Amino acid sequence: MKQIKQIQTHLIISGSFTDLYATGKIITFCAISQRGDLDYAFHLFRHLPNSSTFIWNTMIRAFAEKNQPIQANSLYKEMLHSTGFFPNNYTFSFVLKACAELTNVFVGREFHSHIVKLGWESYDFVLNGLIHMYANCDCVGSARKLFDASLNLDVISWTALVNGYVKNGQIEVAKHLFDQMPERNSVSWSAMITGYAQVGMFREALELFNEMQLGGFRPNHAGIVGALSACGFLGALDQGRWIHAYVDRNRIELDRVLGTALIDMYAKCGCIDTAWKVFNEMPERDVFAFTSMISGLANHGQSASSVQLFLKMREEGVKPNEVTFICVLSACSRMGMVEEGRKIFESMSRVYEIEPQVQHYGCLVDLLGRAGMLEEATRIVREMPLEPDSYVLGALLNACKMHGDVELGKETVESLIQRSLDHGGVHVLLSNIYASERRWEDVAKVRKDMEDKNVKKVPGCSLIEVDGVVREFVAGDRSHVFMENIISLLLVITKQLKDFPFDDDVGIELPQ
DNA sequence: CTAGGGTTAG
């Protein structure tokens, strides 16, 4: 930037500042390059003695690429009212990109009408931009209309539409379209793989990842990230390790996104040490990497490290987001770190300027409730500024179960029913509360209610890979042939855990 | 001067 300013000074002195080619080069560098300075480019742009369509386009492009879609669009509007500069195919592909990011289809339709009026609709870049914009705004029907009417489709149009159906939750339609594609490349494969991962179809994601390679396509960055995410959810450690080795072998850049995906995969597969290793090796860590690691530690019962890492974020200048707080608060909750949790909750709005959402109140209620502070938990539910949801009340109910408070449990279930938040789990918890008090008649009544109202409890389940085979565990499932041996071994382990001298003093100092 | 695919949650 320093040299750029020198060049600029030179241009002014030599009178070449009116040279559109030279100023265009400077604006492009400042606005687009990673080492540039968009604000400075805009400042220059405002003070140019004359301009060009190219320069307008470059500014609009820069705002679109640097996640400032509103500025991009208002600059476009300004361009329309300017004298002598008309939007062209380039302008529209930038504006549509901004619009897709805005996910505001009303603005998008307005641009669409301009595009039709000026005759750019069937130009390939503009058409693909339109399909992408509609798909991203969750208007896959409009995207489809353009797609069906066009004679100018390519692999990019197809991929954009596949992605639209994924976003819309129509994964089967997306797959059907994917199968029909006349031509596929790594990007289209990745789109379908991550599509499966995003809707929770992890096996299908991994199958497609393997199929992609059998088809001779090399997995790229996004495809790898999607596959790793699937590995984490499936507990598919072997596959995940293989992908990690592939990344190393092919010198694929371990950037923030890929690093986070690896951390998440290892943590979910039980390898918290390897997750740490990846975390420490990352050259740059953003809020996603930190949150992923904090969550992994919490899930491994290492709450103290989880909170320490949360505090370290601030030292590294990384600002936590709403998800980070959910992870760190649940870490506190699990290890009974009430004071730490309370302080962190309180710091949300005061220090980090994030207003607690209903989920955060859920964590707080869980924290207090598990620790047996039922009165305070109830007070939070009563006084919180948001309407409590099923998680908040569920946390309270769970606390009632843990601490045997039948009356509060009943009240909580009542308020859940009033708000129509009672799913199967709620009734099961209530019946368990009665059971712990040996009130069998009440237990039977709840169970009968459930049958009458036809509420079903979805059993919890978990997956892990052992020797390359993915095993599934379902809560309450006793169908295994060695069930008796398993249960007696579990009893032994439970006894050993109870006798284990855990160190309750986690020794963390929180800043005031 | 242009387009499609990406990570964290209870």
Short mmCIF file of N, CA and C in Angstrom, two decimals, chain A residues 111-183:
data_model
loop_
_atom_site.label_atom_id
_atom_site.label_comp_id
_atom_site.label_asym_id
_atom_site.label_seq_id
_atom_site.Cartn_x
_atom_site.Cartn_y
_atom_site.Cartn_z
N PHE A 111 -33.07 -6.68 -9.75
CA PHE A 111 -31.92 -6.76 -10.65
C PHE A 111 -32.25 -7.62 -11.86
N HIS A 112 -32.99 -8.69 -11.61
CA HIS A 112 -33.37 -9.57 -12.71
C HIS A 112 -34.12 -8.78 -13.79
N SER A 113 -35.03 -7.90 -13.36
CA SER A 113 -35.79 -7.14 -14.35
C SER A 113 -34.88 -6.16 -15.11
N HIS A 114 -33.92 -5.57 -14.42
CA HIS A 114 -32.96 -4.71 -15.13
C HIS A 114 -32.20 -5.52 -16.18
N ILE A 115 -31.82 -6.73 -15.78
CA ILE A 115 -31.03 -7.60 -16.66
C ILE A 115 -31.81 -7.93 -17.92
N VAL A 116 -33.11 -8.25 -17.72
CA VAL A 116 -33.96 -8.56 -18.89
C VAL A 116 -34.08 -7.34 -19.79
N LYS A 117 -34.32 -6.18 -19.17
CA LYS A 117 -34.49 -4.94 -19.95
C LYS A 117 -33.24 -4.64 -20.79
N LEU A 118 -32.09 -4.87 -20.19
CA LEU A 118 -30.86 -4.54 -20.90
C LEU A 118 -30.35 -5.70 -21.76
N GLY A 119 -31.10 -6.82 -21.75
CA GLY A 119 -30.80 -7.91 -22.67
C GLY A 119 -29.64 -8.82 -22.31
N TRP A 120 -29.35 -8.93 -21.01
CA TRP A 120 -28.22 -9.79 -20.61
C TRP A 120 -28.65 -11.14 -20.07
N GLU A 121 -29.94 -11.44 -20.08
CA GLU A 121 -30.42 -12.60 -19.33
C GLU A 121 -29.83 -13.93 -19.78
N SER A 122 -29.60 -14.08 -21.10
CA SER A 122 -29.14 -15.39 -21.52
C SER A 122 -27.62 -15.48 -21.69
N TYR A 123 -26.95 -14.43 -21.29
CA TYR A 123 -25.49 -14.46 -21.31
C TYR A 123 -25.01 -15.39 -20.20
N ASP A 124 -24.09 -16.32 -20.52
CA ASP A 124 -23.80 -17.43 -19.58
C ASP A 124 -23.45 -17.00 -18.15
N PHE A 125 -22.55 -16.04 -18.01
CA PHE A 125 -22.17 -15.63 -16.66
C PHE A 125 -23.34 -15.04 -15.89
N VAL A 126 -24.14 -14.25 -16.58
CA VAL A 126 -25.27 -13.59 -15.93
C VAL A 126 -26.33 -14.64 -15.59
N LEU A 127 -26.61 -15.53 -16.52
CA LEU A 127 -27.60 -16.58 -16.28
C LEU A 127 -27.20 -17.43 -15.07
N ASN A 128 -25.96 -17.85 -15.02
CA ASN A 128 -25.50 -18.65 -13.88
C ASN A 128 -25.56 -17.86 -12.59
N GLY A 129 -25.26 -16.58 -12.68
CA GLY A 129 -25.38 -15.72 -11.51
C GLY A 129 -26.82 -15.66 -11.02
N LEU A 130 -27.76 -15.58 -11.96
CA LEU A 130 -29.18 -15.55 -11.59
C LEU A 130 -29.61 -16.87 -10.95
N ILE A 131 -29.21 -17.97 -11.55
CA ILE A 131 -29.58 -19.28 -10.99
C ILE A 131 -29.02 -19.41 -9.58
N HIS A 132 -27.77 -19.02 -9.43
CA HIS A 132 -27.14 -19.08 -8.11
C HIS A 132 -27.85 -18.17 -7.11
N MET A 133 -28.19 -16.97 -7.56
CA MET A 133 -28.86 -16.01 -6.67
C MET A 133 -30.20 -16.59 -6.18
N TYR A 134 -31.02 -17.08 -7.12
CA TYR A 134 -32.32 -17.63 -6.72
C TYR A 134 -32.14 -18.85 -5.83
N ALA A 135 -31.19 -19.70 -6.17
CA ALA A 135 -30.96 -20.91 -5.38
C ALA A 135 -30.55 -20.55 -3.96
N ASN A 136 -29.67 -19.56 -3.84
CA ASN A 136 -29.18 -19.16 -2.53
C ASN A 136 -30.25 -18.45 -1.71
N CYS A 137 -31.20 -17.81 -2.39
CA CYS A 137 -32.29 -17.11 -1.68
C CYS A 137 -33.42 -18.08 -1.38
N ASP A 138 -33.17 -19.36 -1.54
CA ASP A 138 -34.17 -20.38 -1.27
C ASP A 138 -35.40 -20.26 -2.18
N CYS A 139 -35.18 -19.78 -3.41
CA CYS A 139 -36.24 -19.74 -4.40
C CYS A 139 -35.86 -20.68 -5.53
N VAL A 140 -35.77 -21.95 -5.18
CA VAL A 140 -35.26 -22.92 -6.14
C VAL A 140 -36.21 -23.06 -7.33
N GLY A 141 -37.49 -22.75 -7.12
CA GLY A 141 -38.47 -22.80 -8.21
C GLY A 141 -38.11 -21.80 -9.30
N SER A 142 -37.75 -20.58 -8.90
CA SER A 142 -37.37 -19.56 -9.88
C SER A 142 -36.08 -19.95 -10.58
N ALA A 143 -35.15 -20.52 -9.79
CA ALA A 143 -33.89 -20.98 -10.39
C ALA A 143 -34.19 -22.05 -11.44
N ARG A 144 -35.11 -22.94 -11.11
CA ARG A 144 -35.45 -24.04 -12.00
C ARG A 144 -36.07 -23.54 -13.31
N LYS A 145 -36.93 -22.51 -13.19
CA LYS A 145 -37.58 -21.95 -14.38
C LYS A 145 -36.54 -21.44 -15.37
N LEU A 146 -35.57 -20.69 -14.84
CA LEU A 146 -34.51 -20.18 -15.70
C LEU A 146 -33.72 -21.32 -16.32
N PHE A 147 -33.43 -22.31 -15.48
CA PHE A 147 -32.64 -23.46 -15.88
C PHE A 147 -33.34 -24.20 -17.03
N ASP A 148 -34.65 -24.46 -16.84
CA ASP A 148 -35.39 -25.22 -17.85
C ASP A 148 -35.54 -24.46 -19.16
N ALA A 149 -35.59 -23.12 -19.05
CA ALA A 149 -35.82 -22.33 -20.26
C ALA A 149 -34.54 -22.06 -21.03
N SER A 150 -33.41 -22.39 -20.42
CA SER A 150 -32.15 -21.98 -21.03
C SER A 150 -31.57 -23.02 -21.99
N LEU A 151 -30.92 -22.52 -23.01
CA LEU A 151 -30.25 -23.40 -23.97
C LEU A 151 -28.74 -23.31 -23.76
N ASN A 152 -28.38 -22.62 -22.72
CA ASN A 152 -26.98 -22.28 -22.54
C ASN A 152 -26.44 -22.78 -21.19
N LEU A 153 -26.77 -24.03 -20.84
CA LEU A 153 -26.39 -24.55 -19.53
C LEU A 153 -25.00 -25.17 -19.58
N ASP A 154 -24.30 -25.05 -18.45
CA ASP A 154 -23.03 -25.74 -18.33
C ASP A 154 -22.93 -26.34 -16.93
N VAL A 155 -21.78 -26.88 -16.60
CA VAL A 155 -21.61 -27.58 -15.32
C VAL A 155 -21.88 -26.63 -14.14
N ILE A 156 -21.63 -25.35 -14.36
CA ILE A 156 -21.85 -24.39 -13.27
C ILE A 156 -23.34 -24.18 -13.01
N SER A 157 -24.13 -24.07 -14.07
CA SER A 157 -25.58 -23.94 -13.87
C SER A 157 -26.13 -25.16 -13.13
N TRP A 158 -25.68 -26.34 -13.55
CA TRP A 158 -26.16 -27.57 -12.91
C TRP A 158 -25.79 -27.59 -11.43
N THR A 159 -24.55 -27.26 -11.13
CA THR A 159 -24.11 -27.29 -9.73
C THR A 159 -24.87 -26.28 -8.88
N ALA A 160 -25.09 -25.10 -9.45
CA ALA A 160 -25.84 -24.07 -8.70
C ALA A 160 -27.24 -24.57 -8.38
N LEU A 161 -27.87 -25.27 -9.32
CA LEU A 161 -29.23 -25.76 -9.09
C LEU A 161 -29.24 -26.91 -8.08
N VAL A 162 -28.27 -27.81 -8.19
CA VAL A 162 -28.14 -28.90 -7.21
C VAL A 162 -28.07 -28.30 -5.81
N ASN A 163 -27.26 -27.27 -5.70
CA ASN A 163 -27.09 -26.61 -4.41
C ASN A 163 -28.39 -25.98 -3.92
N GLY A 164 -29.16 -25.45 -4.86
CA GLY A 164 -30.46 -24.86 -4.50
C GLY A 164 -31.39 -25.90 -3.88
N TYR A 165 -31.44 -27.08 -4.47
CA TYR A 165 -32.30 -28.13 -3.92
C TYR A 165 -31.79 -28.60 -2.57
N VAL A 166 -30.47 -28.65 -2.38
CA VAL A 166 -29.91 -29.01 -1.08
C VAL A 166 -30.36 -28.00 -0.02
N LYS A 167 -30.22 -26.72 -0.35
CA LYS A 167 -30.59 -25.66 0.59
C LYS A 167 -32.07 -25.73 0.95
N ASN A 168 -32.86 -26.13 -0.04
CA ASN A 168 -34.30 -26.21 0.14
C ASN A 168 -34.73 -27.49 0.86
N GLY A 169 -33.78 -28.34 1.19
CA GLY A 169 -34.09 -29.59 1.87
C GLY A 169 -34.55 -30.70 0.95
N GLN A 170 -34.54 -30.46 -0.36
CA GLN A 170 -34.97 -31.51 -1.30
C GLN A 170 -33.76 -32.30 -1.77
N ILE A 171 -33.19 -33.06 -0.85
CA ILE A 171 -31.94 -33.74 -1.13
C ILE A 171 -32.09 -34.80 -2.22
N GLU A 172 -33.26 -35.45 -2.26
CA GLU A 172 -33.47 -36.49 -3.28
C GLU A 172 -33.49 -35.87 -4.68
N VAL A 173 -34.17 -34.73 -4.79
CA VAL A 173 -34.20 -34.05 -6.09
C VAL A 173 -32.80 -33.62 -6.49
N ALA A 174 -32.04 -33.13 -5.49
CA ALA A 174 -30.66 -32.72 -5.76
C ALA A 174 -29.85 -33.89 -6.30
N LYS A 175 -30.00 -35.06 -5.66
CA LYS A 175 -29.23 -36.23 -6.07
C LYS A 175 -29.65 -36.68 -7.48
N HIS A 176 -30.95 -36.61 -7.73
CA HIS A 176 -31.45 -36.99 -9.05
C HIS A 176 -30.83 -36.11 -10.14
N LEU A 177 -30.80 -34.81 -9.85
CA LEU A 177 -30.22 -33.85 -10.78
C LEU A 177 -28.73 -34.12 -10.95
N PHE A 178 -28.08 -34.40 -9.82
CA PHE A 178 -26.65 -34.69 -9.85
C PHE A 178 -26.36 -35.90 -10.75
N ASP A 179 -27.21 -36.94 -10.61
CA ASP A 179 -27.03 -38.14 -11.44
C ASP A 179 -27.23 -37.85 -12.92
N GLN A 180 -28.07 -36.86 -13.21
CA GLN A 180 -28.37 -36.55 -14.61
C GLN A 180 -27.38 -35.60 -15.26
N MET A 181 -26.49 -35.04 -14.46
CA MET A 181 -25.57 -34.04 -15.00
C MET A 181 -24.78 -34.59 -16.18
N PRO A 182 -24.75 -33.86 -17.29
CA PRO A 182 -24.01 -34.35 -18.45
C PRO A 182 -22.50 -34.35 -18.20
N GLU A 183 -22.07 -33.50 -17.28
CA GLU A 183 -20.65 -33.38 -17.03
C GLU A 183 -20.49 -32.99 -15.57
#
